[in-house]
Amino acid sequence: MPDVAVVGAGPNGLAAAAVMARAGLSVEVFEASPSIGGGTRTTELMQPGHFHDVCSAVHPMALASPFFRAFELARRVKLVSPDISYASPLDGGRAAIAYRSLDRTAFELGRDGAAYRKLFAPLVRNIDGVMDFTQNQLFRIPRSPLAAGVFGLRTVEQGTPVWNARFREDLAPALLSGVTSHAIAHQPSLAASGAGLMLGALGHAQGWPIPIGGSIAISTALAEDIRAHGGVIHTDAPINRLEELPPVRATLLNVSPRGLGAMAGDSLPARYRSSLESFRYGNASCKVDFILSGPVPWAAPGLADAGTVHLGGSREELAHAENEVHAGRHPDRPYVLVAQPSRFDPGRAPAGRHTLWTYCHVPAGSTRDMTEAITAQLERFAPGFRDLIIQSNVVTAAGLAEYNRNYIGGDFSVGAMDLRGLVQRPVVSTVPWRTPLPGVYLCSSATPPGPGVTGMPGFHAATYALKDIFRLSLPPLGVKATAGR
């Protein structure tokens, strides 16, 4: 019988399995879907030779996550970091552009350039400390109190109604709001501000990498390492109850709190079960993928070279769109997140064609097809876009929930992104990955540090399981490292 069972072969479950296998333990992974990957799958979604990332596409944490750094992901997966990490176009053919170079970004922001540089420079300088603080649970002393303090003060500034006090024009606020809107949260808010400042600092510190071959390359690298260290991965193997797993000493669950409750049944203590039942899920997204006959005809110069583009216009327009979703309504002009992977990875589409990845935010459980609203926003900032569309594919929020049962109501963050959601993830605890069941750990994005392709929830859960159950320390995870009992 194996030592360890892992349920869910998304990046967090695979990260947990890789850590346990590297420690010399026998590991079996159980995935309900026919293929591994979870939020990091790539497929020929519409036509042969056109490869689409069906969930995540751009990976700001690929070079910064403490787990991926220890795992040496950059030595296993070819990553390309565009010179322009992200951008926010405005009407009139203008755009605010976040280059990897903070100095160039500040220079092009005009009168607000110095203020923007002052906002981000300390975060970029102390990026390792910022990552340590943001990639752990909140109830701990950070390794770099200075970095945590600087990050906290800026989060308060940009997460409250004084967020415009630093700026005098519209480019810098639009650039910031584009990245803070990743959080699917009320604007301004501390949760959105914190997420945006972290992602923004990474954009200047190292860029936002795109995996060559698609996001599946990340899952494939993890799976190859697991198998190289004796692990076994089962696909088409749904687990509905813990009793369906083989007898093991440690179980790591890459599932939602609702999934944990269903799998554990009455074996959970009433108080813990109550916490799981009170866990709040967030709003959702509608995803639309396109096949295009040419590159997006952006009105603003430079946007063709951006890996990610945030559509919505000014800070006020972006905030209005996000607050409409927060209020349970579909915005007429939604915030649209756009990735241009085929611009940097030509193998994603045949010569002369492009694949385009987009989504917009919608209320949880939405069944509305937002293709037209997304297309209209693209046409607004790229006149002639409609003429390039060869084919599109939509997945509504309800469809996302069907695709992955962890995405309750289409919430791929697996939990509301607000202050309470950052503290109760899914319970208030110094070790929220542990459950009251002996040997059972939760390792999904419902645990700290939360959403994003980081591997960190799995890494944290596995680290505690090694210590608690097997009395083992964290093994080396690098490409050439070997480990065992």
Coordinates of C-alpha atoms in Angstrom, one line a residue:
M1 CA 0.0 0.0 0.0
P2 CA 1.2 3.6 -0.7
D3 CA 2.4 5.9 2.1
V4 CA 0.6 8.9 0.7
A5 CA -2.6 9.5 -1.4
V6 CA -3.2 12.8 -3.2
V7 CA -6.6 13.6 -4.6
G8 CA -6.5 16.1 -7.5
A9 CA -3.8 16.4 -10.1
G10 CA -3.9 20.2 -10.5
P11 CA -0.7 22.1 -9.8
N12 CA -1.3 22.1 -6.0
G13 CA -1.9 18.4 -5.8
L14 CA 1.0 17.6 -8.1
A15 CA 3.3 19.9 -6.0
A16 CA 2.3 18.0 -2.8
A17 CA 2.9 14.7 -4.5
A18 CA 6.3 15.8 -5.8
V19 CA 7.4 16.8 -2.3
M20 CA 6.3 13.5 -0.8
A21 CA 7.8 11.4 -3.5
R22 CA 11.1 13.3 -3.3
A23 CA 11.1 12.4 0.4
G24 CA 11.3 8.7 -0.5
L25 CA 7.6 8.0 0.2
S26 CA 5.4 5.9 -2.1
V27 CA 2.8 8.2 -3.5
E28 CA -0.4 7.7 -5.6
V29 CA -2.3 10.5 -7.2
F30 CA -6.0 10.2 -8.1
E31 CA -7.5 12.6 -10.7
A32 CA -11.1 12.6 -11.7
S33 CA -10.6 13.9 -15.2
P34 CA -9.1 12.0 -18.1
S35 CA -6.0 14.1 -18.0
I36 CA -3.8 15.9 -15.4
G37 CA -3.5 19.6 -15.0
G38 CA -6.6 21.1 -13.4
G39 CA -6.1 24.8 -13.9
T40 CA -3.0 24.2 -16.2
R41 CA -4.4 22.3 -19.2
T42 CA -3.7 23.0 -22.8
T43 CA -5.8 21.5 -25.7
E44 CA -6.7 21.8 -29.3
L45 CA -10.0 23.3 -28.3
M46 CA -11.5 24.2 -31.6
Q47 CA -9.3 23.2 -34.6
P48 CA -6.3 21.0 -35.0
G49 CA -3.0 22.8 -34.6
H50 CA -4.5 25.6 -32.5
F51 CA -3.5 25.2 -28.9
H52 CA -5.5 26.9 -26.2
D53 CA -4.9 27.1 -22.4
V54 CA -8.3 26.2 -21.0
C55 CA -7.6 27.9 -17.7
S56 CA -4.4 29.7 -16.8
A57 CA -2.2 31.1 -19.5
V58 CA 0.3 33.6 -18.1
H59 CA 2.2 32.7 -15.0
P60 CA 3.6 35.6 -12.9
M61 CA 4.6 33.1 -10.1
A62 CA 6.5 30.7 -12.3
L63 CA 9.8 32.3 -11.4
A64 CA 8.8 33.7 -8.0
S65 CA 6.9 31.0 -6.1
P66 CA 9.2 29.6 -3.4
F67 CA 8.1 26.1 -4.4
F68 CA 8.8 26.6 -8.1
R69 CA 12.1 28.2 -7.3
A70 CA 13.1 25.2 -5.2
F71 CA 11.7 22.8 -7.9
E72 CA 13.8 24.8 -10.5
L73 CA 10.8 25.0 -12.8
A74 CA 12.7 27.4 -15.1
R75 CA 15.2 24.5 -15.8
R76 CA 12.4 22.1 -16.6
V77 CA 10.0 24.3 -18.7
K78 CA 10.9 26.8 -21.3
L79 CA 9.5 30.2 -20.2
V80 CA 9.4 33.4 -22.2
S81 CA 8.9 36.7 -20.4
P82 CA 7.7 39.5 -22.7
D83 CA 9.4 42.9 -22.3
I84 CA 5.9 44.2 -21.6
S85 CA 4.4 42.3 -18.7
Y86 CA 0.9 43.9 -18.9
A87 CA -0.8 47.0 -20.2
S88 CA -4.1 48.9 -20.0
P89 CA -5.4 50.7 -23.1
L90 CA -7.5 53.8 -22.8
D91 CA -9.7 55.5 -25.4
G92 CA -8.1 57.6 -28.1
G93 CA -5.3 55.2 -28.9
R94 CA -3.4 55.6 -25.7
A95 CA -2.2 52.9 -23.3
A96 CA -0.4 52.6 -19.9
I97 CA 2.3 50.0 -20.3
A98 CA 4.1 48.0 -17.5
Y99 CA 7.5 47.1 -18.9
R100 CA 9.8 44.8 -17.0
S101 CA 11.9 47.9 -16.7
L102 CA 10.5 50.0 -13.9
D103 CA 12.4 53.0 -15.1
R104 CA 11.0 52.8 -18.6
T105 CA 7.5 52.3 -17.2
A106 CA 7.8 55.4 -15.0
F107 CA 9.3 57.5 -17.9
E108 CA 6.3 56.7 -20.2
L109 CA 3.8 57.5 -17.4
G110 CA 4.7 61.2 -17.7
R111 CA 3.9 63.4 -14.7
D112 CA 2.9 60.4 -12.6
G113 CA 6.1 58.5 -13.4
A114 CA 8.0 59.5 -10.3
A115 CA 5.0 58.7 -8.0
Y116 CA 4.6 55.3 -9.7
R117 CA 8.3 54.5 -9.3
K118 CA 8.2 55.5 -5.6
L119 CA 5.2 53.2 -5.1
F120 CA 6.9 50.1 -6.7
A121 CA 10.6 50.6 -6.2
P122 CA 10.7 49.3 -2.6
L123 CA 8.6 46.3 -3.5
V124 CA 10.8 45.4 -6.5
R125 CA 14.0 45.9 -4.4
N126 CA 12.6 43.6 -1.6
I127 CA 10.7 41.1 -3.9
D128 CA 12.0 38.0 -2.0
G129 CA 10.6 39.4 1.2
V130 CA 7.3 40.4 -0.4
M131 CA 7.0 36.8 -1.8
D132 CA 7.8 35.3 1.6
F133 CA 5.0 37.5 3.2
T134 CA 2.4 36.9 0.5
Q135 CA 3.0 33.2 -0.1
N136 CA 2.3 32.1 3.5
Q137 CA -0.6 32.4 5.9
L138 CA -1.0 35.6 7.7
F139 CA -0.5 34.4 11.3
R140 CA 3.3 34.2 11.3
I141 CA 6.2 36.6 11.7
P142 CA 7.6 37.4 8.2
R143 CA 11.2 36.8 7.5
S144 CA 11.5 40.4 6.3
P145 CA 9.4 42.6 8.5
L146 CA 10.6 45.6 6.5
A147 CA 9.3 44.2 3.2
A148 CA 6.1 43.2 4.9
G149 CA 5.6 46.6 6.4
V150 CA 6.3 48.4 3.1
F151 CA 3.9 46.1 1.3
G152 CA 1.3 46.5 4.0
L153 CA 1.4 50.3 3.9
R154 CA 1.1 50.4 0.1
T155 CA -1.7 47.9 0.2
V156 CA -3.7 50.1 2.6
E157 CA -3.1 53.2 0.4
Q158 CA -4.2 51.5 -2.9
G159 CA -7.0 49.5 -1.2
T160 CA -8.9 52.4 0.3
P161 CA -10.6 55.6 -1.1
V162 CA -7.3 57.5 -0.9
W163 CA -6.0 55.4 -3.8
N164 CA -5.8 58.3 -6.2
A165 CA -4.0 60.7 -3.9
R166 CA -0.6 59.8 -5.3
F167 CA -1.5 60.5 -9.0
R168 CA -2.6 63.4 -11.1
E169 CA -3.3 61.8 -14.5
D170 CA -5.2 58.8 -15.7
L171 CA -2.5 56.4 -17.1
A172 CA -0.9 55.2 -13.8
P173 CA -4.3 54.6 -12.1
A174 CA -5.6 52.7 -15.0
L175 CA -2.4 50.5 -15.1
L176 CA -2.8 49.7 -11.4
S177 CA -6.5 49.0 -11.6
G178 CA -6.0 46.6 -14.5
V179 CA -3.7 44.4 -12.4
T180 CA -5.7 44.8 -9.1
S181 CA -8.8 43.6 -10.9
H182 CA -7.3 40.1 -11.2
A183 CA -8.7 39.5 -7.7
I184 CA -12.4 39.5 -8.7
A185 CA -13.2 41.8 -5.7
H186 CA -14.8 45.1 -4.8
Q187 CA -12.7 48.1 -5.8
P188 CA -11.0 49.6 -4.0
S189 CA -10.3 46.9 -1.4
L190 CA -7.4 45.6 0.6
A191 CA -7.5 42.1 -1.0
A192 CA -7.5 43.4 -4.5
S193 CA -4.8 46.0 -3.7
G194 CA -2.5 43.4 -2.2
A195 CA -2.9 41.0 -5.1
G196 CA -2.3 43.7 -7.6
L197 CA 0.7 45.2 -5.9
M198 CA 2.3 41.7 -5.6
L199 CA 1.6 40.9 -9.3
G200 CA 2.7 44.4 -10.4
A201 CA 6.0 44.1 -8.5
L202 CA 6.7 40.8 -10.1
G203 CA 6.0 42.3 -13.5
H204 CA 8.9 44.7 -12.9
A205 CA 11.2 42.4 -11.0
Q206 CA 11.2 39.5 -13.4
G207 CA 8.3 39.7 -15.8
W208 CA 5.2 37.5 -16.4
P209 CA 6.3 34.3 -18.0
I210 CA 4.4 32.3 -20.7
P211 CA 5.3 28.6 -20.9
I212 CA 6.2 27.4 -24.4
G213 CA 3.8 24.7 -25.4
G214 CA 1.1 25.9 -23.0
S215 CA 0.4 25.8 -19.3
I216 CA 0.2 22.0 -19.5
A217 CA 4.1 22.1 -19.6
I218 CA 4.0 23.0 -15.9
S219 CA 1.9 20.0 -14.9
T220 CA 3.8 17.7 -17.2
A221 CA 7.1 18.7 -15.5
L222 CA 5.6 18.0 -12.1
A223 CA 4.2 14.7 -13.2
E224 CA 7.4 13.6 -14.7
D225 CA 9.2 14.3 -11.5
I226 CA 6.7 12.4 -9.5
R227 CA 7.0 9.3 -11.7
A228 CA 10.8 9.6 -11.7
H229 CA 10.6 9.2 -7.9
G230 CA 8.3 6.2 -7.9
G231 CA 4.9 8.0 -7.8
V232 CA 1.9 6.7 -9.6
I233 CA -0.8 9.0 -11.2
H234 CA -4.3 7.6 -11.9
T235 CA -6.6 9.5 -14.2
D236 CA -10.3 8.9 -14.7
A237 CA -10.2 8.1 -11.0
P238 CA -12.8 10.2 -9.1
I239 CA -12.8 10.0 -5.3
N240 CA -16.0 10.8 -3.6
R241 CA -15.4 9.5 -0.2
L242 CA -12.2 9.1 1.8
E243 CA -13.1 5.4 2.3
E244 CA -12.5 4.9 -1.5
L245 CA -8.8 5.6 -1.0
P246 CA -6.3 2.8 -0.2
P247 CA -5.1 2.7 3.4
V248 CA -2.4 5.3 3.7
R249 CA -0.6 7.2 6.5
A250 CA -1.2 10.6 4.9
T251 CA -3.9 12.0 2.6
L252 CA -3.6 15.3 0.8
L253 CA -6.7 16.7 -0.8
N254 CA -6.6 19.3 -3.6
V255 CA -10.4 19.9 -3.3
S256 CA -12.7 22.7 -2.2
P257 CA -13.9 23.0 1.4
R258 CA -17.3 21.7 0.1
G259 CA -15.5 18.7 -1.4
L260 CA -13.7 18.0 1.8
G261 CA -17.0 18.0 3.7
A262 CA -18.6 15.6 1.2
M263 CA -15.6 13.3 1.2
A264 CA -15.2 13.2 5.0
G265 CA -18.9 13.0 5.9
D266 CA -19.8 12.7 9.6
S267 CA -16.2 12.0 10.6
L268 CA -15.4 15.7 10.8
P269 CA -16.0 17.4 14.2
A270 CA -19.1 19.6 14.2
R271 CA -17.1 22.9 14.7
Y272 CA -14.8 22.3 11.8
R273 CA -17.7 21.2 9.6
S274 CA -19.5 24.4 10.5
S275 CA -16.4 26.4 9.4
L276 CA -16.3 24.5 6.0
E277 CA -20.0 25.2 5.5
S278 CA -19.6 28.9 6.3
F279 CA -16.7 29.2 3.8
R280 CA -17.7 31.8 1.2
Y281 CA -17.0 31.3 -2.5
G282 CA -16.4 34.3 -4.7
N283 CA -17.7 35.5 -8.0
A284 CA -16.7 33.9 -11.3
S285 CA -15.6 34.3 -14.9
C286 CA -16.8 33.7 -18.4
K287 CA -14.0 32.5 -20.6
V288 CA -13.8 33.1 -24.4
D289 CA -11.1 31.7 -26.6
F290 CA -10.5 32.9 -30.2
I291 CA -8.8 31.7 -33.3
L292 CA -7.8 34.8 -35.4
S293 CA -6.6 35.3 -38.9
G294 CA -4.0 37.7 -37.8
P295 CA -2.6 39.6 -34.7
V296 CA -5.0 41.8 -32.7
P297 CA -5.0 45.3 -34.4
W298 CA -4.5 47.4 -31.3
A299 CA -5.0 51.1 -31.7
A300 CA -2.3 52.0 -29.1
P301 CA 1.3 51.4 -30.1
G302 CA 3.2 48.7 -28.2
L303 CA 0.2 46.5 -27.2
A304 CA 1.2 43.8 -29.7
D305 CA 4.3 43.1 -27.6
A306 CA 2.3 42.7 -24.3
G307 CA 1.8 39.3 -22.9
T308 CA -1.3 40.4 -21.0
V309 CA -3.7 43.3 -21.7
H310 CA -6.3 44.5 -19.3
L311 CA -9.4 46.0 -21.0
G312 CA -11.8 48.3 -19.4
G313 CA -10.5 51.8 -19.8
S314 CA -10.0 54.3 -16.9
R315 CA -9.6 53.4 -13.2
E316 CA -13.2 54.6 -12.7
E317 CA -14.6 52.4 -15.5
L318 CA -12.7 49.3 -14.3
A319 CA -13.8 49.9 -10.7
H320 CA -17.4 50.3 -11.9
A321 CA -17.3 47.0 -13.8
E322 CA -15.8 45.1 -10.9
N323 CA -18.3 46.6 -8.4
E324 CA -21.2 45.6 -10.7
V325 CA -20.1 42.0 -10.5
H326 CA -19.6 42.4 -6.7
A327 CA -23.3 43.5 -6.6
G328 CA -24.4 40.5 -8.5
R329 CA -24.9 42.2 -11.9
H330 CA -23.3 41.7 -15.4
P331 CA -21.5 44.9 -16.4
D332 CA -22.3 46.3 -19.9
R333 CA -18.6 47.0 -20.4
P334 CA -16.8 44.3 -18.4
Y335 CA -13.2 44.1 -17.3
V336 CA -11.6 41.8 -19.8
L337 CA -8.3 40.0 -19.2
V338 CA -6.5 39.2 -22.5
A339 CA -3.4 37.0 -23.1
Q340 CA -1.6 36.8 -26.4
P341 CA 0.3 33.5 -26.2
S342 CA 0.8 32.9 -29.9
R343 CA 2.6 36.2 -30.2
F344 CA 5.5 34.7 -28.1
D345 CA 5.0 30.9 -28.8
P346 CA 4.4 30.5 -32.5
G347 CA 3.7 26.8 -32.1
R348 CA 0.3 27.6 -30.6
A349 CA -1.2 28.3 -34.1
P350 CA -0.4 27.6 -37.8
A351 CA 1.5 30.3 -39.7
G352 CA -0.5 33.5 -40.1
R353 CA -3.0 32.6 -37.4
H354 CA -3.2 33.4 -33.7
T355 CA -4.9 32.1 -30.6
L356 CA -6.3 34.6 -28.2
W357 CA -7.2 33.9 -24.6
T358 CA -9.8 36.1 -22.8
Y359 CA -12.1 36.1 -19.8
C360 CA -14.3 38.6 -18.0
H361 CA -15.8 38.6 -14.5
V362 CA -19.4 37.7 -13.9
P363 CA -21.6 36.9 -10.9
A364 CA -21.2 33.4 -9.4
G365 CA -23.3 30.7 -11.2
S366 CA -23.9 32.9 -14.3
T367 CA -25.1 31.1 -17.4
R368 CA -24.7 34.2 -19.6
D369 CA -22.6 34.0 -22.7
M370 CA -20.3 37.1 -22.6
T371 CA -18.8 36.6 -26.0
E372 CA -20.4 39.7 -27.5
A373 CA -19.4 41.9 -24.5
I374 CA -15.8 40.7 -24.6
T375 CA -15.7 41.2 -28.4
A376 CA -17.1 44.7 -28.1
Q377 CA -14.3 45.6 -25.6
L378 CA -11.7 44.2 -27.9
E379 CA -13.2 46.1 -30.9
R380 CA -13.2 49.3 -28.7
F381 CA -9.4 49.2 -28.3
A382 CA -8.6 47.3 -31.4
P383 CA -10.8 48.5 -34.3
G384 CA -11.2 45.7 -36.9
F385 CA -10.9 42.9 -34.4
R386 CA -14.2 41.4 -35.4
D387 CA -13.0 40.9 -39.0
L388 CA -10.2 38.6 -37.8
I389 CA -12.4 36.2 -35.9
I390 CA -12.3 32.7 -37.4
Q391 CA -13.9 30.9 -34.5
S392 CA -14.6 31.3 -30.8
N393 CA -15.4 29.1 -27.9
V394 CA -17.2 30.2 -24.7
V395 CA -17.3 28.6 -21.3
T396 CA -19.7 30.3 -18.9
A397 CA -19.3 30.5 -15.2
A398 CA -21.7 27.5 -14.9
G399 CA -19.6 25.7 -17.5
L400 CA -16.4 26.3 -15.4
A401 CA -18.2 24.7 -12.4
E402 CA -19.0 21.7 -14.6
Y403 CA -15.4 21.5 -15.8
N404 CA -13.9 21.4 -12.4
R405 CA -16.0 20.6 -9.3
N406 CA -13.6 22.7 -7.2
Y407 CA -14.8 25.8 -9.0
I408 CA -18.0 26.3 -7.1
G409 CA -20.3 28.6 -9.2
G410 CA -17.4 29.2 -11.5
D411 CA -15.1 30.5 -8.8
F412 CA -11.6 29.3 -9.9
S413 CA -10.1 31.2 -6.9
V414 CA -11.8 28.7 -4.6
G415 CA -12.8 31.4 -2.1
A416 CA -14.0 35.0 -1.9
M417 CA -11.2 37.5 -2.2
D418 CA -11.8 39.9 0.6
L419 CA -10.3 40.5 4.1
R420 CA -12.3 37.8 5.7
G421 CA -11.5 35.4 2.8
L422 CA -7.8 36.0 3.4
V423 CA -8.0 35.2 7.1
Q424 CA -10.5 32.3 6.9
R425 CA -8.9 30.0 4.3
P426 CA -10.8 27.8 5.0
V427 CA -10.5 28.1 8.8
V428 CA -8.8 30.6 11.1
S429 CA -5.6 28.7 12.1
T430 CA -1.9 29.0 12.3
V431 CA -1.8 25.7 10.3
P432 CA -4.9 25.9 8.1
W433 CA -3.7 23.0 5.9
R434 CA -4.2 20.5 8.7
T435 CA -7.7 19.0 9.2
P436 CA -9.0 17.5 12.4
L437 CA -8.8 14.0 10.8
P438 CA -5.5 12.3 11.6
G439 CA -3.2 12.4 8.5
V440 CA -5.6 14.3 6.3
Y441 CA -4.5 17.7 4.9
L442 CA -6.2 20.2 2.6
C443 CA -3.9 21.5 -0.2
S444 CA -6.2 23.4 -2.6
S445 CA -6.3 27.2 -3.3
A446 CA -8.8 27.3 -0.5
T447 CA -5.8 27.3 1.8
P448 CA -3.0 29.9 1.9
P449 CA -1.6 31.6 0.0
G450 CA -4.8 31.2 -2.1
P451 CA -5.3 31.4 -5.9
G452 CA -2.8 31.4 -8.6
V453 CA -0.5 28.7 -10.1
T454 CA 2.1 28.7 -7.4
G455 CA 2.1 25.1 -6.0
M456 CA 2.4 26.7 -2.6
P457 CA -0.8 25.3 -1.0
G458 CA 0.4 21.8 -1.9
F459 CA 4.0 22.6 -0.8
H460 CA 2.8 23.9 2.6
A461 CA 0.5 20.9 3.2
A462 CA 3.2 18.4 2.2
T463 CA 5.8 20.1 4.4
Y464 CA 3.5 19.7 7.5
A465 CA 2.5 16.2 6.6
L466 CA 6.2 15.2 6.3
K467 CA 6.9 16.6 9.8
D468 CA 3.7 15.5 11.5
I469 CA 3.3 12.0 10.2
F470 CA 6.7 10.8 8.9
R471 CA 9.1 12.9 11.1
L472 CA 10.9 13.9 7.9
S473 CA 12.3 17.2 6.8
L474 CA 11.7 18.9 3.5
P475 CA 13.8 17.1 0.8
P476 CA 15.8 18.8 -1.9
L477 CA 13.6 19.5 -4.9
G478 CA 16.0 20.7 -7.6
V479 CA 16.6 19.1 -11.0
K480 CA 19.8 17.2 -10.0
A481 CA 18.9 16.7 -6.4
T482 CA 18.2 13.2 -5.1
A483 CA 16.3 12.4 -1.9
G484 CA 15.1 9.5 0.1
R485 CA 14.4 8.3 3.7

